[in-house]
Amino acid sequence: MTEATEQPAVPDEIPAVAAQRPITTVQQHILDQQRRFPGASGSFSWLLSGITLTTKMIAARVRRAGLIDEATGAIGATNVQGEVQQKLDVYANQVMVHNLSLRESVAVLASEENEQPLLVAGEDPMAQYGIIFDPLDGSSNIDVGVSVGTTFSILKCDPGRKVNDLSELVLQPGTRQVAAGYVVYGSSVILVYTAGNGVHGFTLDPAIGAYVLSHENIRMPQQGKYYSVNEAYADSFPEVYRTYLDRLRKGALGQKYGSRYIGSMVADFHRTLLKGGVFLYPPTAENPDGKLRLMYEANPVAMLAEQAGGVATTGDRRVLDVMPTDIHQRTPIVCGGQVEMEDFRRCTIEAGL
Ligand code: P6P
């Protein structure tokens, strides 16, 4: 029988807490994940480092909103969406495009802030990914200190494919996402991502400037306590939504739900992901197709929800199955735990939808 090898003693100079709780950074986590996929190159982790670097730069500026002129207020222009651009919208978009363009595996970038996608591949054979993102979602909340976020969706694409319009390279259903995630700039800065193997959260440790694993393998609770919707538009919601919300308020699911609505999708979804419940943005009179964008808001959120055991629909079908026709197209979304979403499905059936 071989001599059991002595476990090497933990060197004295490592503080006890470090020995008890090893730090896992997001880069380490990605590399560990990639080891599960033979043949996966390190290009994905290098690509993701472009996103983590960008969001650290955004976080640094969000944290100083109110102290520096560059971080608050509007620039006096509107973006392709016709929305007033905040200074931080422009900054966040510039750093996201710059940092990701330097990653040789990136072929195409599509941003909420740019009408058309950007081809950044050049002739590099390594270029295989398209990244669709909202550099700063909910930016109108910055001046009042409310959480904002960055969202991203990563697809494989072939920059060599002859297309009439660059959008064709990334107009793929959400089921084709190879990864998706967000960063919420809230009471702490948290990166949440999935590469199809569960959902994992990393908190930015300002002491060391690194995203450290803090929420491994997040599971959305089967049932929560809150619904999250902008009730100001309730009169114009389709009837099935009003019926559903009424059921939640009156205890039809075994408890009377409370309401939480921050008005920043990333923050409202992050709470739903961790605590359960349901987040919804229904069709309204002002936005008959819903307000949220399919490619860089609904799809990332839907992939995360499903990977965490939740459900995400457009109201009548799975978000991830929608075949997009425009990178900025909108969609209604209902996204939550199994219990809430089963009841919503039942309401749609009873409504004959
Ligand atoms: P409303 C922020 O502007 C945003 O795009 C999402 O982050 C958020 O969920 C939604 O719009 C809020 O819209 O109409 O409720 O103000």
Coordinates of C-alpha atoms and ligand atoms in Angstrom, one line a residue:
M1 CA 0.0 0.0 0.0
T2 CA 1.5 3.3 -1.0
E3 CA 2.4 5.6 1.8
A4 CA -0.3 8.3 2.0
T5 CA 1.4 11.4 0.9
E6 CA 1.5 14.1 3.6
Q7 CA -0.7 17.1 2.6
P8 CA 1.7 20.0 2.3
A9 CA 1.2 22.4 5.2
V10 CA -0.3 25.7 4.3
P11 CA 2.6 28.1 4.4
D12 CA 2.4 30.4 7.5
E13 CA 2.7 33.5 5.4
I14 CA -0.8 33.0 3.8
P15 CA -3.4 34.5 6.2
A16 CA -5.7 31.9 7.6
V17 CA -8.7 33.4 5.9
A18 CA -7.1 33.1 2.5
A19 CA -6.4 29.4 3.2
Q20 CA -10.0 28.8 4.1
R21 CA -11.5 30.7 1.2
P22 CA -9.5 30.5 -2.0
I23 CA -10.2 33.4 -4.4
T24 CA -11.6 32.4 -7.8
T25 CA -11.5 35.2 -10.3
V26 CA -13.8 35.3 -13.4
Q27 CA -10.9 34.5 -15.7
Q28 CA -9.9 31.5 -13.6
H29 CA -13.6 30.4 -13.7
I30 CA -13.9 30.7 -17.5
L31 CA -10.6 28.8 -18.0
D32 CA -11.9 26.0 -15.6
Q33 CA -15.1 25.9 -17.6
Q34 CA -13.3 25.8 -20.9
R35 CA -11.2 22.8 -19.7
R36 CA -14.5 20.9 -19.8
F37 CA -14.7 21.6 -23.5
P38 CA -11.8 19.9 -25.3
G39 CA -10.4 22.0 -28.0
A40 CA -11.8 25.2 -26.6
S41 CA -9.1 27.8 -27.0
G42 CA -8.4 30.6 -24.5
S43 CA -9.9 33.1 -27.0
F44 CA -13.2 33.1 -25.1
S45 CA -11.6 34.0 -21.8
W46 CA -9.5 36.7 -23.5
L47 CA -12.7 38.0 -25.0
L48 CA -14.5 38.0 -21.7
S49 CA -11.6 39.9 -20.1
G50 CA -12.5 42.7 -22.6
I51 CA -15.9 42.9 -21.0
T52 CA -14.6 42.7 -17.4
L53 CA -12.0 45.4 -18.1
T54 CA -14.7 47.6 -19.7
T55 CA -17.2 47.2 -16.8
K56 CA -14.5 48.0 -14.3
M57 CA -13.8 51.3 -16.1
I58 CA -17.6 52.0 -16.3
A59 CA -17.9 51.2 -12.6
A60 CA -15.1 53.6 -11.7
R61 CA -17.0 56.4 -13.5
V62 CA -20.4 55.4 -12.2
R63 CA -19.1 55.5 -8.6
R64 CA -17.9 59.1 -9.2
A65 CA -21.2 60.4 -10.7
G66 CA -21.9 63.8 -9.2
L67 CA -18.2 64.3 -8.4
I68 CA -16.9 64.6 -12.0
D69 CA -18.7 66.5 -14.7
E70 CA -18.1 63.6 -17.2
A71 CA -20.3 61.2 -15.3
T72 CA -23.6 62.9 -15.1
G73 CA -26.1 64.7 -17.2
A74 CA -27.0 64.5 -20.9
I75 CA -24.8 65.3 -23.8
G76 CA -27.6 67.1 -25.6
A77 CA -28.0 64.4 -28.3
T78 CA -30.2 61.4 -28.8
N79 CA -29.2 57.9 -29.8
V80 CA -30.6 55.7 -32.6
Q81 CA -33.4 54.8 -30.3
G82 CA -34.4 58.5 -30.0
E83 CA -33.5 58.4 -26.3
V84 CA -31.6 61.2 -24.7
Q85 CA -27.9 60.1 -24.4
Q86 CA -26.3 60.5 -21.0
K87 CA -22.6 61.3 -20.9
L88 CA -22.0 57.9 -19.4
D89 CA -23.8 56.2 -22.2
V90 CA -21.3 57.6 -24.7
Y91 CA -18.3 56.8 -22.5
A92 CA -19.5 53.3 -21.8
N93 CA -20.1 52.6 -25.5
Q94 CA -16.7 54.0 -26.4
V95 CA -14.7 51.9 -23.9
M96 CA -16.8 48.8 -24.8
V97 CA -16.1 49.2 -28.5
H98 CA -12.4 50.0 -28.0
N99 CA -11.6 47.2 -25.6
L100 CA -13.5 44.5 -27.5
S101 CA -12.1 45.6 -30.9
L102 CA -8.6 44.7 -29.5
R103 CA -9.7 41.1 -28.9
E104 CA -8.7 39.1 -32.0
S105 CA -11.6 36.6 -31.5
V106 CA -14.2 39.4 -32.0
A107 CA -15.6 39.8 -35.5
V108 CA -18.7 42.0 -35.1
L109 CA -19.9 44.4 -32.4
A110 CA -23.6 45.6 -32.2
S111 CA -24.4 48.2 -29.6
E112 CA -27.7 49.8 -28.4
E113 CA -25.9 53.1 -29.1
N114 CA -25.0 52.4 -32.7
E115 CA -27.6 52.0 -35.5
Q116 CA -25.5 49.5 -37.4
P117 CA -23.1 46.8 -36.3
L118 CA -19.3 47.4 -36.5
L119 CA -17.1 44.9 -38.3
V120 CA -13.9 44.7 -36.3
A121 CA -12.5 41.4 -37.5
G122 CA -10.3 42.6 -40.3
E123 CA -8.9 39.5 -41.9
D124 CA -8.1 37.7 -38.7
P125 CA -9.0 34.0 -39.0
M126 CA -9.4 33.9 -35.2
A127 CA -12.4 36.3 -35.4
Q128 CA -15.5 34.2 -34.7
Y129 CA -17.6 36.0 -32.2
G130 CA -20.3 38.6 -32.5
I131 CA -21.1 40.6 -29.3
I132 CA -24.3 42.5 -28.9
F133 CA -24.6 44.7 -25.9
D134 CA -26.2 47.6 -24.1
P135 CA -23.2 49.4 -22.6
L136 CA -25.3 51.2 -20.0
D137 CA -28.9 50.1 -19.4
G138 CA -31.0 52.4 -17.3
S139 CA -28.6 55.3 -17.6
S140 CA -31.4 57.9 -16.8
N141 CA -31.1 56.6 -13.2
I142 CA -27.4 57.6 -12.8
D143 CA -28.0 61.2 -11.8
V144 CA -30.2 59.9 -8.9
G145 CA -27.9 57.2 -7.7
V146 CA -30.1 54.2 -8.8
S147 CA -28.5 51.0 -10.0
V148 CA -27.7 50.7 -13.7
G149 CA -26.2 47.9 -15.8
T150 CA -24.3 46.6 -18.8
T151 CA -25.8 43.6 -20.8
F152 CA -24.1 41.4 -23.3
S153 CA -24.9 38.5 -25.6
I154 CA -22.2 36.5 -27.4
L155 CA -22.9 34.6 -30.7
K156 CA -20.6 32.7 -33.1
C157 CA -20.6 34.4 -36.5
D158 CA -18.6 34.1 -39.7
P159 CA -17.3 37.5 -40.8
G160 CA -16.3 36.0 -44.1
R161 CA -19.9 35.3 -45.1
K162 CA -21.0 37.6 -47.9
V163 CA -24.0 39.6 -46.6
N164 CA -25.9 42.6 -47.8
D165 CA -26.1 44.0 -44.3
L166 CA -23.7 43.3 -41.3
S167 CA -26.7 42.7 -39.1
E168 CA -27.3 39.4 -40.9
L169 CA -24.1 38.1 -39.2
V170 CA -25.7 38.5 -35.7
L171 CA -29.5 38.2 -36.4
Q172 CA -29.7 34.8 -34.8
P173 CA -32.3 33.4 -32.3
G174 CA -31.3 33.5 -28.6
T175 CA -30.9 29.7 -28.6
R176 CA -27.7 30.4 -30.6
Q177 CA -26.0 32.4 -27.8
V178 CA -22.8 30.8 -26.6
A179 CA -22.7 33.1 -23.6
A180 CA -24.6 36.0 -22.0
G181 CA -24.5 38.1 -19.0
Y182 CA -24.7 41.5 -17.3
V183 CA -23.0 43.7 -14.8
V184 CA -25.2 45.5 -12.2
Y185 CA -23.6 48.7 -10.8
G186 CA -25.5 48.7 -7.5
S187 CA -24.6 48.6 -3.8
S188 CA -21.9 46.4 -5.1
V189 CA -20.7 45.7 -8.7
I190 CA -21.7 42.2 -9.7
L191 CA -21.0 40.3 -13.0
V192 CA -23.4 37.5 -13.7
Y193 CA -22.7 35.3 -16.7
T194 CA -23.5 31.9 -18.3
A195 CA -21.6 30.0 -21.0
G196 CA -24.3 27.4 -21.1
N197 CA -23.1 25.6 -18.0
G198 CA -25.0 27.2 -15.2
V199 CA -25.1 30.9 -14.0
H200 CA -22.3 32.3 -11.9
G201 CA -21.9 35.7 -10.1
F202 CA -18.7 37.6 -9.3
T203 CA -18.5 40.6 -7.1
L204 CA -15.9 43.3 -7.9
D205 CA -13.6 43.5 -4.9
P206 CA -12.4 47.1 -5.0
A207 CA -9.5 46.2 -2.7
I208 CA -7.9 44.1 -5.4
G209 CA -9.7 45.3 -8.5
A210 CA -10.8 41.8 -9.5
Y211 CA -14.2 40.1 -9.9
V212 CA -14.3 37.3 -7.3
L213 CA -16.6 34.4 -7.4
S214 CA -19.4 35.2 -4.9
H215 CA -22.5 33.4 -6.3
E216 CA -21.6 30.0 -7.8
N217 CA -24.3 28.1 -9.7
I218 CA -27.2 30.5 -9.1
R219 CA -30.6 28.9 -9.1
M220 CA -33.8 31.0 -9.5
P221 CA -36.2 30.1 -6.6
Q222 CA -39.3 28.1 -7.8
Q223 CA -41.4 30.9 -6.3
G224 CA -40.7 34.4 -4.9
K225 CA -42.6 37.1 -3.1
Y226 CA -42.6 40.0 -5.6
Y227 CA -43.8 40.9 -9.1
S228 CA -41.9 43.7 -10.9
V229 CA -43.7 45.8 -13.5
N230 CA -44.3 49.5 -14.2
E231 CA -47.9 49.7 -13.0
A232 CA -48.3 53.2 -14.4
Y233 CA -49.1 51.6 -17.7
A234 CA -51.4 48.9 -16.3
D235 CA -54.5 50.3 -18.0
S236 CA -53.0 49.7 -21.4
F237 CA -51.7 46.2 -20.7
P238 CA -53.5 43.4 -22.6
E239 CA -56.2 41.9 -20.4
V240 CA -54.3 38.7 -19.7
Y241 CA -51.6 40.7 -18.0
R242 CA -54.1 42.5 -15.8
T243 CA -55.8 39.3 -14.9
Y244 CA -52.4 37.7 -14.0
L245 CA -51.2 40.6 -11.8
D246 CA -54.6 40.6 -10.1
R247 CA -54.1 36.9 -9.2
L248 CA -50.7 37.7 -7.8
R249 CA -52.0 40.5 -5.7
K250 CA -54.9 38.6 -4.3
G251 CA -53.0 35.4 -3.3
A252 CA -54.1 33.0 -6.0
L253 CA -50.6 31.4 -5.8
G254 CA -50.8 30.8 -2.1
Q255 CA -49.5 34.2 -1.0
K256 CA -50.2 37.9 -1.7
Y257 CA -47.3 39.3 -3.8
G258 CA -45.6 42.5 -3.0
S259 CA -44.3 44.9 -5.8
R260 CA -40.7 45.9 -6.5
Y261 CA -39.8 48.0 -9.5
I262 CA -36.5 49.9 -9.9
G263 CA -36.9 50.9 -13.5
S264 CA -33.5 49.5 -14.4
M265 CA -33.9 46.1 -16.1
V266 CA -30.6 44.7 -15.0
A267 CA -31.4 45.5 -11.3
D268 CA -35.0 44.2 -11.5
F269 CA -33.9 41.0 -13.2
H270 CA -31.0 40.5 -10.8
R271 CA -33.4 40.6 -7.8
T272 CA -35.7 38.2 -9.6
L273 CA -32.8 35.8 -10.4
L274 CA -31.6 35.7 -6.8
K275 CA -34.9 36.0 -4.9
G276 CA -37.5 34.6 -7.4
G277 CA -40.8 36.2 -8.4
V278 CA -41.6 37.6 -11.8
F279 CA -40.3 40.5 -13.9
L280 CA -42.4 41.7 -16.8
Y281 CA -42.6 44.4 -19.4
P282 CA -45.9 43.9 -21.2
P283 CA -47.1 45.5 -24.5
T284 CA -48.3 49.0 -23.7
A285 CA -50.1 51.7 -25.7
E286 CA -46.7 53.6 -26.1
N287 CA -44.8 50.4 -26.8
P288 CA -47.2 47.9 -28.4
D289 CA -44.2 45.4 -29.0
G290 CA -42.9 46.0 -25.5
K291 CA -40.0 48.3 -24.7
L292 CA -37.1 46.0 -24.0
R293 CA -34.8 45.0 -26.9
L294 CA -34.7 41.4 -27.9
M295 CA -31.1 41.1 -28.9
Y296 CA -29.3 42.8 -26.0
E297 CA -31.8 42.9 -23.2
A298 CA -34.3 40.0 -23.4
N299 CA -32.1 37.3 -24.9
P300 CA -29.2 37.6 -22.4
V301 CA -31.8 37.7 -19.5
A302 CA -33.7 34.8 -21.0
M303 CA -30.6 32.6 -21.3
L304 CA -29.6 33.4 -17.7
A305 CA -33.1 32.7 -16.5
E306 CA -33.4 29.3 -18.2
Q307 CA -29.8 28.3 -17.2
A308 CA -30.8 29.1 -13.6
G309 CA -34.0 27.0 -13.8
G310 CA -36.4 29.9 -14.6
V311 CA -38.6 30.7 -17.6
A312 CA -38.7 33.6 -20.0
T313 CA -41.4 34.2 -22.6
T314 CA -42.5 37.1 -24.9
G315 CA -46.0 36.5 -23.5
D316 CA -46.8 33.8 -26.0
R317 CA -43.6 32.0 -26.8
R318 CA -40.1 31.3 -25.5
V319 CA -37.9 34.4 -25.8
L320 CA -34.9 32.4 -27.0
D321 CA -36.9 31.0 -30.0
V322 CA -37.7 34.4 -31.5
M323 CA -36.0 34.8 -34.9
P324 CA -34.9 38.4 -35.0
T325 CA -35.2 40.7 -38.1
D326 CA -33.6 43.8 -36.7
I327 CA -30.9 44.2 -34.0
H328 CA -32.9 46.9 -32.2
Q329 CA -36.3 45.2 -32.3
R330 CA -38.4 45.3 -29.2
T331 CA -40.2 42.4 -27.4
P332 CA -42.6 42.0 -24.5
I333 CA -41.0 39.9 -21.7
V334 CA -42.3 37.9 -18.8
C335 CA -39.5 36.2 -16.9
G336 CA -39.6 34.4 -13.5
G337 CA -39.7 31.3 -11.5
Q338 CA -41.5 28.0 -12.4
V339 CA -44.5 28.7 -10.2
E340 CA -45.1 32.3 -11.4
M341 CA -44.5 31.4 -15.0
E342 CA -46.8 28.3 -14.9
D343 CA -49.6 30.5 -13.6
F344 CA -49.0 33.0 -16.4
R345 CA -49.1 30.2 -18.9
R346 CA -52.4 29.1 -17.5
C347 CA -53.8 32.6 -17.7
T348 CA -52.8 32.8 -21.4
I349 CA -54.5 29.5 -22.1
E350 CA -57.7 30.5 -20.3
A351 CA -57.6 33.8 -22.3
G352 CA -57.6 31.6 -25.5
L353 CA -54.1 33.0 -26.6
Ligands
P6P1 P1 -40.1 52.4 -17.9 C1 -34.3 51.7 -18.8 O1 -34.5 52.8 -19.6 C2 -35.0 50.5 -19.5 O2 -34.6 50.4 -20.8 C3 -34.9 49.2 -18.7 O3 -33.7 49.2 -18.1 C4 -36.0 49.3 -17.8 O4 -36.5 48.0 -17.4 C5 -37.1 50.0 -18.6 O5 -36.4 50.8 -19.6 C6 -37.9 50.9 -17.7 O6 -38.9 51.5 -18.6 O7 -41.1 52.6 -19.1 O8 -40.7 51.5 -16.9 O9 -39.5 53.6 -17.4

